[in-house]
Coordinates of N, CA and C in Angstrom, one line a residue:
M161 N 0.9 -1.3 0.3 CA 0.3 0.0 0.3 C 1.0 1.4 0.0
K162 N 0.5 2.1 -1.1 CA 1.1 3.6 -1.2 C 0.3 4.3 -0.2
T163 N 1.1 5.5 0.2 CA 0.7 6.7 0.9 C 0.3 7.7 -0.1
V164 N -0.8 8.7 -0.7 CA -0.5 9.6 -1.8 C -1.1 11.0 -1.0
L165 N -0.6 12.1 -0.9 CA -1.5 13.0 -0.9 C -1.2 14.1 -2.1
I166 N -2.5 14.4 -2.6 CA -2.6 14.9 -3.7 C -3.2 16.4 -3.4
T167 N -2.9 17.6 -4.2 CA -2.9 19.0 -4.0 C -4.4 18.9 -4.6
G168 N -5.6 20.2 -4.3 CA -7.0 20.2 -5.6 C -7.7 18.8 -5.7
A169 N -8.0 18.1 -4.8 CA -8.7 17.3 -5.0 C -10.0 16.9 -5.1
N170 N -10.9 18.6 -4.8 CA -11.9 18.2 -5.1 C -12.6 17.9 -5.9
R171 N -11.7 18.6 -6.9 CA -12.6 18.2 -8.2 C -11.3 18.0 -9.6
G172 N -12.4 17.3 -10.4 CA -11.4 16.9 -11.6 C -10.2 15.8 -11.6
I173 N -9.3 16.3 -11.9 CA -7.8 15.6 -11.9 C -7.9 15.0 -10.8
G174 N -8.0 16.1 -9.6 CA -7.1 15.4 -8.2 C -8.7 14.7 -7.9
L175 N -9.5 15.0 -7.8 CA -11.0 13.9 -7.8 C -10.4 12.6 -8.1
E176 N -10.3 12.9 -9.4 CA -9.8 11.2 -9.7 C -8.7 10.6 -9.1
F177 N -8.0 11.2 -9.3 CA -6.0 11.1 -8.7 C -6.9 10.4 -7.1
A178 N -7.3 11.0 -6.8 CA -7.8 10.0 -4.9 C -8.7 9.1 -5.3
R179 N -9.6 8.8 -6.0 CA -10.8 7.9 -6.4 C -9.9 6.5 -6.7
Q180 N -9.0 6.8 -8.1 CA -8.0 5.5 -8.2 C -7.1 4.9 -7.3
Y181 N -6.5 5.8 -6.6 CA -5.6 5.2 -5.7 C -6.2 4.7 -4.5
L182 N -7.9 4.9 -4.5 CA -8.4 4.5 -3.2 C -8.9 3.3 -3.7
E183 N -9.4 2.7 -4.8 CA -9.8 2.0 -5.8 C -8.5 0.9 -5.4
S184 N -8.1 1.0 -5.6 CA -6.6 0.4 -5.8 C -5.8 0.2 -4.2
G185 N -6.8 0.4 -3.2 CA -6.4 0.3 -2.3 C -5.3 1.0 -1.3
H186 N -5.1 1.8 -1.9 CA -3.5 2.7 -1.4 C -4.3 3.8 -0.3
R187 N -3.5 4.3 0.4 CA -4.0 5.6 1.9 C -4.2 6.5 1.3
V188 N -5.0 7.4 1.1 CA -4.9 8.7 0.2 C -5.6 10.0 1.1
L189 N -4.3 11.0 1.2 CA -4.3 12.6 1.8 C -5.2 13.6 0.9
A190 N -6.3 13.9 0.5 CA -6.5 14.9 -0.1 C -6.9 16.4 0.6
T191 N -5.9 17.1 -0.3 CA -6.3 18.6 0.5 C -6.9 19.4 -1.0
C192 N -7.7 20.6 -0.6 CA -8.1 21.4 -1.0 C -8.4 23.1 -0.2
R193 N -9.0 23.5 -0.9 CA -9.7 24.7 -0.1 C -10.3 24.8 0.8
K194 N -11.4 24.7 0.1 CA -12.9 24.2 0.9 C -13.5 22.8 1.1
P195 N -12.6 21.9 2.2 CA -13.3 20.8 2.4 C -14.6 20.6 2.6
R196 N -15.5 21.5 3.5 CA -16.6 21.4 3.6 C -18.1 21.6 2.5
K197 N -17.2 22.5 1.3 CA -17.8 22.2 0.1 C -17.4 21.3 -1.1
A198 N -16.5 20.1 -0.2 CA -16.1 19.0 -1.4 C -16.9 17.7 -1.1
E199 N -18.1 18.0 -1.5 CA -19.0 17.7 -1.2 C -18.6 15.7 -2.0
T200 N -18.6 15.9 -3.5 CA -18.3 14.1 -4.3 C -16.6 13.6 -2.9
L201 N -15.6 14.4 -3.0 CA -15.1 14.0 -1.9 C -15.0 13.5 -0.5
S202 N -16.0 14.3 -0.4 CA -16.4 13.9 1.2 C -17.1 12.3 1.0
K203 N -18.0 12.4 0.3 CA -18.8 11.0 -0.6 C -18.0 9.6 -0.6
L204 N -16.4 9.9 -0.6 CA -15.8 8.6 -0.9 C -15.1 9.0 0.8
L205 N -15.6 9.4 1.4 CA -14.8 8.4 3.0 C -15.8 7.4 3.3
A206 N -17.1 7.4 3.0 CA -18.1 6.4 3.6 C -17.3 5.0 2.6
L207 N -17.1 5.4 1.2 CA -16.7 4.0 0.9 C -15.3 3.9 1.0
H208 N -14.6 4.4 1.5 CA -12.8 4.1 1.4 C -12.8 4.3 3.0
D209 N -13.7 3.3 3.8 CA -12.9 3.8 5.6 C -11.6 3.8 5.4
G210 N -11.2 4.8 6.6 CA -10.0 4.7 7.0 C -8.7 5.1 5.9
L211 N -9.6 4.8 4.6 CA -7.8 5.0 3.4 C -7.7 6.2 3.4
L212 N -8.9 7.1 3.8 CA -9.3 8.5 3.0 C -9.0 9.9 4.4
S213 N -8.2 10.7 4.4 CA -8.4 12.1 5.4 C -8.4 12.9 4.4
I214 N -9.3 14.0 5.0 CA -9.3 15.6 4.1 C -8.7 16.3 5.0
H215 N -7.8 17.1 4.4 CA -6.7 18.5 4.6 C -7.1 19.6 4.1
Q216 N -7.5 20.8 4.8 CA -7.4 22.1 4.1 C -6.1 22.9 4.1
M217 N -6.1 22.6 2.5 CA -4.8 23.9 2.5 C -5.3 24.5 1.3
D218 N -4.9 26.0 0.9 CA -4.7 26.9 -0.1 C -3.3 26.5 -0.1
V219 N -2.6 26.3 -1.6 CA -1.4 26.3 -2.1 C -1.0 27.7 -2.7
A220 N -1.7 28.7 -2.2 CA -1.6 29.9 -2.6 C -1.1 30.8 -1.8
D221 N -1.4 30.2 -0.6 CA -1.0 30.9 1.0 C 0.0 29.9 1.8
E222 N 1.2 30.7 2.0 CA 2.3 30.0 2.4 C 2.0 29.1 4.0
A223 N 1.1 29.8 4.9 CA 0.7 29.5 6.2 C -0.2 28.4 6.5
S224 N -0.9 28.5 5.1 CA -2.2 26.8 4.8 C -1.2 25.7 4.5
I225 N -0.8 25.6 3.6 CA 0.8 25.0 3.3 C 1.2 23.9 4.5
E226 N 2.0 25.4 5.3 CA 2.5 24.8 6.6 C 1.6 24.6 7.6
A227 N 0.3 25.0 7.6 CA -0.5 24.0 8.7 C -0.9 23.2 8.5
A228 N -1.4 22.5 7.0 CA -1.6 21.1 6.7 C -0.4 20.3 6.7
A229 N 0.9 20.8 6.3 CA 2.1 20.0 7.1 C 2.1 19.1 7.8
R230 N 1.3 20.5 8.8 CA 1.7 19.6 10.5 C 0.6 18.5 10.8
A231 N -0.3 19.0 9.9 CA -1.7 18.1 10.4 C -1.7 17.3 9.6
V232 N -0.8 17.0 8.7 CA -1.1 15.9 7.9 C 0.1 14.9 8.6
G233 N 1.3 15.4 9.1 CA 2.8 14.5 10.2 C 1.6 14.4 11.1
E234 N 0.8 14.8 11.3 CA 0.0 14.2 12.9 C -0.8 12.8 12.4
D235 N -0.6 12.7 10.9 CA -1.7 11.6 10.3 C -1.3 10.1 9.9
I236 N 0.3 10.8 9.2 CA 1.1 9.9 8.7 C 2.4 10.0 9.2
T237 N 3.2 9.1 8.8 CA 4.7 8.9 9.1 C 5.3 8.9 7.6
E238 N 5.2 8.4 7.1 CA 5.9 8.5 5.9 C 4.5 8.9 4.4
L239 N 5.6 9.4 3.4 CA 5.1 10.0 2.4 C 5.5 9.2 0.8
D240 N 4.8 8.9 -0.1 CA 5.5 7.9 -0.7 C 5.0 8.3 -2.4
I241 N 3.7 9.0 -2.3 CA 3.5 10.1 -3.7 C 3.2 11.5 -3.5
L242 N 3.6 12.2 -3.7 CA 3.2 13.9 -3.3 C 2.6 14.2 -4.9
I243 N 1.3 14.7 -4.9 CA 0.8 15.1 -6.5 C 0.5 16.6 -5.8
N244 N 1.6 17.4 -6.5 CA 0.9 19.0 -7.1 C 0.3 18.6 -8.0
N245 N -1.1 19.0 -7.8 CA -1.9 18.9 -8.6 C -2.9 20.3 -9.1
A246 N -3.2 21.2 -7.3 CA -3.6 22.2 -7.6 C -3.0 23.3 -8.3
G247 N -4.1 24.2 -9.2 CA -3.5 25.0 -10.3 C -5.0 25.9 -10.4
I248 N -4.9 27.1 -11.2 CA -6.0 28.1 -11.4 C -5.0 28.7 -12.8
G249 N -6.1 28.9 -13.6 CA -5.9 29.6 -15.2 C -6.8 31.2 -15.0
I250 N -6.4 32.0 -15.6 CA -7.1 33.1 -16.0 C -6.9 33.2 -17.4
W251 N -8.2 33.6 -18.3 CA -7.9 33.8 -19.1 C -8.0 34.8 -19.9
K252 N -7.2 35.9 -20.6 CA -7.0 37.2 -20.8 C -6.3 37.5 -21.8
S253 N -7.0 38.8 -22.7 CA -6.1 38.9 -23.9 C -5.2 40.2 -23.5
F254 N -3.7 40.2 -24.1 CA -2.5 40.7 -23.8 C -3.2 42.4 -23.6
E255 N -4.2 43.0 -24.0 CA -4.7 44.3 -23.7 C -4.9 44.2 -22.2
E256 N -5.6 43.2 -21.7 CA -6.2 42.8 -20.6 C -5.0 42.8 -19.5
Q257 N -3.9 42.5 -19.8 CA -3.0 41.9 -18.5 C -3.1 42.8 -17.2
E258 N -3.2 42.1 -16.4 CA -3.3 43.2 -14.7 C -2.0 42.4 -14.1
M259 N -1.7 43.3 -13.4 CA -0.2 42.6 -12.5 C -0.8 41.4 -11.1
E260 N -2.1 42.4 -11.0 CA -2.6 41.4 -9.5 C -2.9 39.8 -9.7
E261 N -3.6 40.0 -11.0 CA -3.9 38.9 -11.5 C -3.0 37.6 -12.2
L262 N -1.2 38.2 -12.8 CA -0.9 37.9 -12.9 C -0.2 37.0 -12.2
V263 N 0.3 38.0 -10.3 CA 0.7 37.1 -9.6 C 0.4 36.2 -8.9
E264 N -1.3 36.4 -8.8 CA -2.1 35.4 -8.5 C -2.4 33.9 -9.4
V265 N -2.1 34.4 -10.3 CA -2.1 32.9 -10.9 C -0.6 31.8 -10.8
F266 N 0.5 33.4 -10.6 CA 2.0 32.4 -10.4 C 1.9 32.0 -8.9
R267 N 1.0 32.7 -8.1 CA 1.3 31.9 -6.5 C 0.8 30.8 -6.6
A268 N -0.4 30.3 -7.1 CA -0.9 29.1 -7.4 C -0.5 28.2 -8.1
N269 N 0.2 28.2 -9.0 CA 0.7 27.4 -10.3 C 2.5 26.9 -10.2
S270 N 3.0 28.1 -9.5 CA 4.5 28.1 -9.6 C 5.1 27.7 -8.2
A271 N 4.8 29.2 -7.6 CA 5.3 29.8 -6.1 C 4.5 28.4 -5.0
G272 N 3.5 28.1 -5.1 CA 2.7 27.2 -4.3 C 3.2 25.9 -4.3
P273 N 3.4 25.2 -6.1 CA 3.9 23.7 -5.7 C 5.5 23.9 -5.1
L274 N 6.1 24.9 -5.5 CA 7.2 24.9 -4.7 C 7.3 24.5 -3.1
L275 N 6.4 25.5 -2.5 CA 6.4 25.5 -0.8 C 6.0 24.2 -0.3
V276 N 5.2 23.7 -1.4 CA 4.2 22.2 -1.1 C 5.4 21.1 -0.9
A277 N 6.1 21.5 -1.8 CA 7.5 20.2 -2.1 C 8.2 20.6 -0.5
K278 N 8.5 21.6 0.1 CA 9.6 22.6 1.3 C 8.7 21.7 1.6
S279 N 7.3 21.8 2.7 CA 6.8 21.8 3.9 C 6.6 20.4 3.7
F280 N 6.6 19.9 2.8 CA 6.2 18.1 2.8 C 7.4 16.9 2.9
L281 N 8.5 17.6 2.6 CA 10.1 16.7 2.1 C 10.0 16.3 3.1
P282 N 9.9 16.7 4.5 CA 10.3 15.4 5.5 C 9.3 13.9 5.7
L283 N 8.2 14.2 4.9 CA 7.7 12.9 4.9 C 7.8 12.2 3.5
L284 N 8.1 13.0 2.7 CA 8.8 12.4 1.3 C 10.1 11.6 1.6
C285 N 11.1 12.4 2.5 CA 12.3 11.9 2.9 C 12.2 10.0 3.3
K286 N 11.2 9.9 3.9 CA 10.8 8.7 4.8 C 9.9 7.6 3.6
G287 N 9.5 8.0 2.7 CA 8.8 7.4 1.4 C 9.5 6.0 1.2
K288 N 8.2 5.4 0.6 CA 9.0 4.0 -0.2 C 9.1 4.7 -1.8
R289 N 10.1 4.5 -2.5 CA 10.6 4.5 -3.2 C 9.8 6.0 -3.9
P290 N 9.8 7.4 -2.8 CA 9.0 8.3 -3.2 C 9.5 9.0 -4.1
L291 N 8.3 10.2 -4.8 CA 7.8 10.7 -5.9 C 6.7 11.7 -5.3
L292 N 7.4 13.0 -6.7 CA 7.2 14.1 -6.1 C 6.3 14.6 -8.3
A293 N 5.3 14.2 -8.2 CA 5.2 14.4 -9.6 C 4.1 16.0 -9.7
N294 N 4.6 17.1 -10.8 CA 4.0 18.1 -10.8 C 3.5 18.4 -11.7
I295 N 1.8 18.9 -11.4 CA 1.1 18.1 -12.8 C 0.9 19.4 -13.8
T296 N 1.7 19.7 -15.0 CA 2.6 20.6 -15.6 C 1.2 20.6 -16.9
S297 N 1.6 21.3 -18.1 CA 0.7 21.1 -19.1 C 1.7 21.3 -20.2
G298 N 1.7 20.8 -21.7 CA 2.0 21.3 -22.8 C 2.5 22.6 -23.2
Y299 N 1.1 23.6 -22.9 CA 1.2 24.9 -22.6 C 2.6 25.6 -21.9
G300 N 3.2 25.0 -21.3 CA 4.3 25.0 -20.4 C 5.9 25.0 -21.3
S301 N 5.6 24.4 -22.3 CA 6.9 24.2 -23.1 C 6.9 25.1 -24.1
I302 N 7.7 25.9 -24.1 CA 8.7 27.0 -25.3 C 8.8 26.5 -26.1
K303 N 9.3 25.5 -26.6 CA 9.5 24.3 -27.8 C 8.6 24.5 -28.7
L304 N 7.0 24.2 -27.8 CA 5.9 24.2 -28.6 C 5.0 24.9 -28.8
R305 N 5.3 26.1 -28.2 CA 4.6 27.7 -28.4 C 4.2 27.6 -29.9
D306 N 5.5 27.5 -31.3 CA 4.5 27.8 -32.5 C 3.0 26.8 -32.7
E307 N 3.4 25.4 -32.4 CA 2.8 25.0 -32.8 C 0.9 25.1 -32.1
F308 N 0.9 25.3 -30.7 CA -0.5 26.0 -29.8 C -0.5 27.1 -30.6
G309 N -0.2 27.9 -31.1 CA 0.0 29.4 -31.4 C -1.0 29.9 -30.4
T310 N -2.0 30.7 -30.4 CA -2.6 31.8 -29.5 C -3.4 31.1 -28.3
A311 N -3.4 29.5 -28.2 CA -3.9 28.9 -27.3 C -3.4 28.9 -26.0
G312 N -4.2 29.0 -24.8 CA -3.5 29.0 -23.6 C -3.7 30.8 -23.0
S313 N -2.6 30.6 -22.3 CA -2.9 32.5 -21.3 C -1.4 32.9 -21.2
Y314 N -1.3 34.1 -21.3 CA 0.2 34.9 -21.2 C 0.5 34.2 -19.1
S315 N -0.6 34.1 -18.2 CA -0.3 34.0 -16.9 C -0.2 32.6 -16.8
Y316 N -1.0 31.6 -18.0 CA -0.9 30.5 -17.1 C 0.0 29.3 -18.0
N317 N 0.3 30.2 -19.1 CA 1.4 29.2 -20.1 C 3.0 30.1 -19.6
A318 N 3.0 30.6 -19.0 CA 4.1 31.1 -18.2 C 3.9 30.4 -17.0
S319 N 3.4 30.5 -15.7 CA 3.2 30.0 -15.0 C 3.9 28.2 -14.9
K320 N 3.3 27.5 -15.9 CA 3.5 26.5 -15.8 C 4.9 26.0 -16.5
A321 N 5.3 26.8 -17.1 CA 6.6 26.6 -17.7 C 8.0 27.8 -16.1
A322 N 7.1 28.2 -15.6 CA 7.8 28.8 -14.5 C 7.9 27.3 -13.6
L323 N 7.0 26.3 -13.7 CA 6.7 25.0 -13.1 C 7.4 24.2 -13.3
N324 N 7.4 24.4 -14.6 CA 8.8 23.2 -15.2 C 10.0 23.5 -14.4
M325 N 10.7 24.6 -14.9 CA 12.0 24.9 -14.3 C 12.1 24.2 -12.7
I326 N 11.2 25.2 -12.0 CA 11.0 24.5 -10.5 C 11.5 23.3 -10.4
G327 N 10.7 22.1 -11.2 CA 10.8 20.7 -11.2 C 12.0 20.6 -11.7
K328 N 12.9 21.2 -12.9 CA 13.8 20.4 -13.1 C 14.7 20.9 -11.8
M329 N 14.9 21.7 -10.6 CA 15.6 22.2 -10.4 C 15.6 21.5 -9.1
L330 N 14.0 21.0 -9.0 CA 14.3 19.9 -7.3 C 14.6 18.8 -8.1
A331 N 14.7 18.3 -8.7 CA 15.1 17.0 -9.4 C 16.6 17.1 -8.6
F332 N 17.5 17.8 -9.2 CA 19.0 17.8 -8.6 C 18.9 17.8 -7.3
E333 N 18.1 19.1 -6.6 CA 17.7 19.0 -5.1 C 17.6 17.7 -4.8
F334 N 16.4 16.5 -4.8 CA 16.2 15.9 -4.3 C 17.1 14.6 -4.7
K335 N 17.9 14.8 -5.5 CA 18.2 13.6 -6.2 C 19.1 13.0 -4.9
A336 N 20.4 13.3 -4.3 CA 20.4 12.4 -3.2 C 19.9 12.1 -2.3
R337 N 18.5 12.6 -2.0 CA 17.8 12.2 -1.1 C 16.7 10.9 -1.9
G338 N 16.9 10.7 -2.7 CA 16.1 9.3 -3.5 C 14.6 9.7 -4.0
I339 N 14.9 10.5 -4.3 CA 13.0 11.6 -5.0 C 13.2 11.9 -5.9
I340 N 12.2 10.7 -6.5 CA 12.3 11.0 -7.8 C 10.6 11.9 -8.3
V341 N 11.4 13.2 -9.6 CA 10.2 14.2 -9.7 C 10.6 14.0 -11.0
I342 N 8.6 14.4 -11.2 CA 7.8 14.3 -12.8 C 7.2 15.1 -13.1
L343 N 7.8 15.5 -14.1 CA 7.0 16.8 -14.5 C 5.8 16.5 -15.6
Q344 N 4.5 16.5 -15.0 CA 3.5 15.7 -16.2 C 2.4 16.1 -16.6
S345 N 2.5 16.4 -18.2 CA 1.4 16.7 -18.4 C 0.3 15.6 -18.8
P346 N -0.9 16.2 -18.0 CA -2.3 15.5 -18.3 C -2.8 15.3 -20.0
G347 N -2.4 16.0 -20.5 CA -3.1 15.8 -22.0 C -4.3 17.1 -21.6
W348 N -5.1 17.1 -23.1 CA -6.8 17.8 -22.8 C -7.4 16.9 -22.5
V349 N -8.2 17.7 -21.2 CA -8.8 16.7 -20.5 C -10.7 17.0 -20.2
K350 N -11.4 16.3 -20.3 CA -12.8 17.1 -20.1 C -12.6 17.7 -18.3
T351 N -12.0 18.4 -17.9 CA -12.8 19.2 -16.9 C -13.1 21.0 -17.5
D352 N -13.7 21.6 -15.8 CA -14.6 22.5 -15.8 C -12.8 23.6 -16.8
M353 N -11.5 23.1 -16.6 CA -10.5 23.9 -17.4 C -10.3 24.1 -18.4
G354 N -10.4 22.8 -19.1 CA -10.4 21.7 -20.3 C -11.2 22.0 -20.9
G355 N -12.7 21.9 -20.6 CA -14.1 22.1 -21.3 C -14.2 20.7 -22.0
Q356 N -15.6 20.9 -22.0 CA -16.0 19.0 -22.7 C -16.1 19.0 -24.3
G357 N -15.0 19.7 -24.7 CA -15.0 19.1 -26.2 C -13.4 18.7 -26.1
A358 N -12.7 18.3 -24.8 CA -11.3 17.9 -25.0 C -11.5 16.4 -25.3
E359 N -9.6 16.1 -25.7 CA -9.7 14.8 -25.8 C -10.1 13.4 -25.0
L360 N -9.8 13.7 -23.8 CA -9.9 12.4 -22.7 C -11.0 12.8 -21.7
T361 N -11.3 11.6 -21.3 CA -12.2 11.9 -19.9 C -11.1 12.0 -18.5
V362 N -11.4 12.4 -18.0 CA -10.0 12.5 -16.4 C -9.9 11.0 -15.9
E363 N -11.0 9.9 -16.3 CA -10.1 8.2 -16.0 C -9.3 8.5 -16.9
Q364 N -9.5 9.0 -18.5 CA -8.8 8.4 -19.1 C -6.8 9.1 -19.0
S365 N -7.2 10.3 -18.6 CA -6.1 10.7 -18.3 C -5.3 10.4 -16.7
V366 N -6.1 10.3 -16.1 CA -5.2 9.9 -14.7 C -5.0 8.5 -14.9
S367 N -5.6 7.7 -15.4 CA -5.0 6.0 -15.3 C -3.7 5.9 -15.9
S368 N -3.6 6.8 -17.1 CA -2.4 6.9 -17.9 C -1.3 7.5 -17.4
M369 N -1.8 8.5 -16.2 CA -0.2 9.3 -15.8 C 0.0 8.0 -14.0
I370 N -1.0 7.7 -14.0 CA -0.6 6.7 -12.5 C 0.9 5.4 -13.3
E371 N 0.3 5.1 -14.7 CA 1.1 4.0 -14.8 C 2.3 5.1 -14.9
I372 N 2.9 5.8 -15.5 CA 3.8 6.3 -15.6 C 4.4 6.3 -13.7
F373 N 3.5 6.9 -13.5 CA 4.5 7.2 -11.6 C 4.8 6.1 -11.5
D374 N 4.0 4.6 -11.6 CA 4.4 3.3 -11.2 C 6.1 3.0 -12.0
R375 N 6.0 3.5 -13.0 CA 7.2 2.9 -14.0 C 8.9 3.6 -13.5
A376 N 8.2 4.7 -13.1 CA 9.6 6.2 -12.9 C 10.5 5.1 -12.2
T377 N 11.7 5.6 -13.0 CA 12.7 5.3 -11.7 C 13.7 7.0 -12.0
M378 N 14.9 7.2 -11.5 CA 15.4 8.0 -10.9 C 15.8 8.6 -12.3
N379 N 15.9 7.9 -13.4 CA 16.8 7.6 -14.6 C 15.4 9.0 -15.1
D380 N 14.2 9.2 -14.9 CA 13.1 9.9 -15.4 C 13.1 11.1 -14.4
S381 N 14.0 11.3 -13.3 CA 13.6 12.3 -12.4 C 13.8 13.9 -13.3
G382 N 13.4 14.6 -13.8 CA 13.5 16.1 -13.5 C 13.0 16.3 -15.2
K383 N 12.4 14.9 -15.8 CA 11.7 15.2 -16.9 C 10.5 15.4 -17.2
F384 N 9.8 15.9 -18.4 CA 8.9 16.4 -18.7 C 8.0 15.8 -19.3
Y385 N 6.8 15.2 -19.8 CA 5.9 13.9 -19.7 C 4.9 14.2 -20.4
D386 N 4.2 14.0 -21.5 CA 2.5 13.8 -21.9 C 2.4 13.0 -21.0
R387 N 0.7 12.5 -21.2 CA 0.6 11.6 -20.5 C 0.6 10.1 -21.4
T388 N 0.9 10.0 -22.3 CA 0.9 9.0 -23.0 C 2.8 8.1 -22.8
G389 N 3.5 8.7 -21.7 CA 5.2 8.6 -21.2 C 6.0 9.2 -22.2
S390 N 5.5 9.6 -23.6 CA 6.4 10.6 -23.9 C 6.9 11.7 -23.7
E391 N 8.5 11.7 -23.7 CA 8.6 13.0 -23.2 C 8.9 14.1 -23.8
T392 N 8.1 15.2 -23.7 CA 8.2 16.6 -24.3 C 8.9 17.5 -24.1
P393 N 9.7 17.6 -25.1 CA 10.9 19.5 -25.6 C 10.1 20.3 -24.7
W394 N 10.7 21.0 -24.2 CA 10.3 22.2 -23.3 C 11.7 23.6 -23.2

């Protein structure tokens, strides 16, 4: 049995990660900003008694991250997989860009995952084949910018590019501790952000990513993968 912590687990990809890991018999710690409003996540508690716990954490708030790490530390002694899934997107044109919204997206999508990794590092260091997975996006690839054209947004794309660099640096930082760091794109998924015209269901996307996590080794650390397991240029 693995112990898995997922940020942004109240809906979409994060919720599906929780569901699939629970159905496989793993211990799941699900975090989100407003647990009392996470009705679908709460229903999993009754189905998986003893395997799921829900914790409040806002990844854009350093104090909230630290409080969550303390609370989780009272719940478990080791962490095998940490999935930095929480993130936001604000879609505005060049003419509409504002400092406050740019900073808001970078706080949640780039700085937040870094501070989550920092706060939960002591638990990860005690895990069995510990793995940190940063859920990024193909939009974070500068190399693929021409292919995507105008898709995405200034703040979202740039914040995911920053997350990729943070993940690459963490791969070097954590190598001596035996922690694998994966930069993982979920693909274009039918979620609130991806829309119903997307190519993949959340079930398809998450099952593919879990397979990638399961077979990852230290040789994969710091690499950026698409949902098929192919390395993405960035």
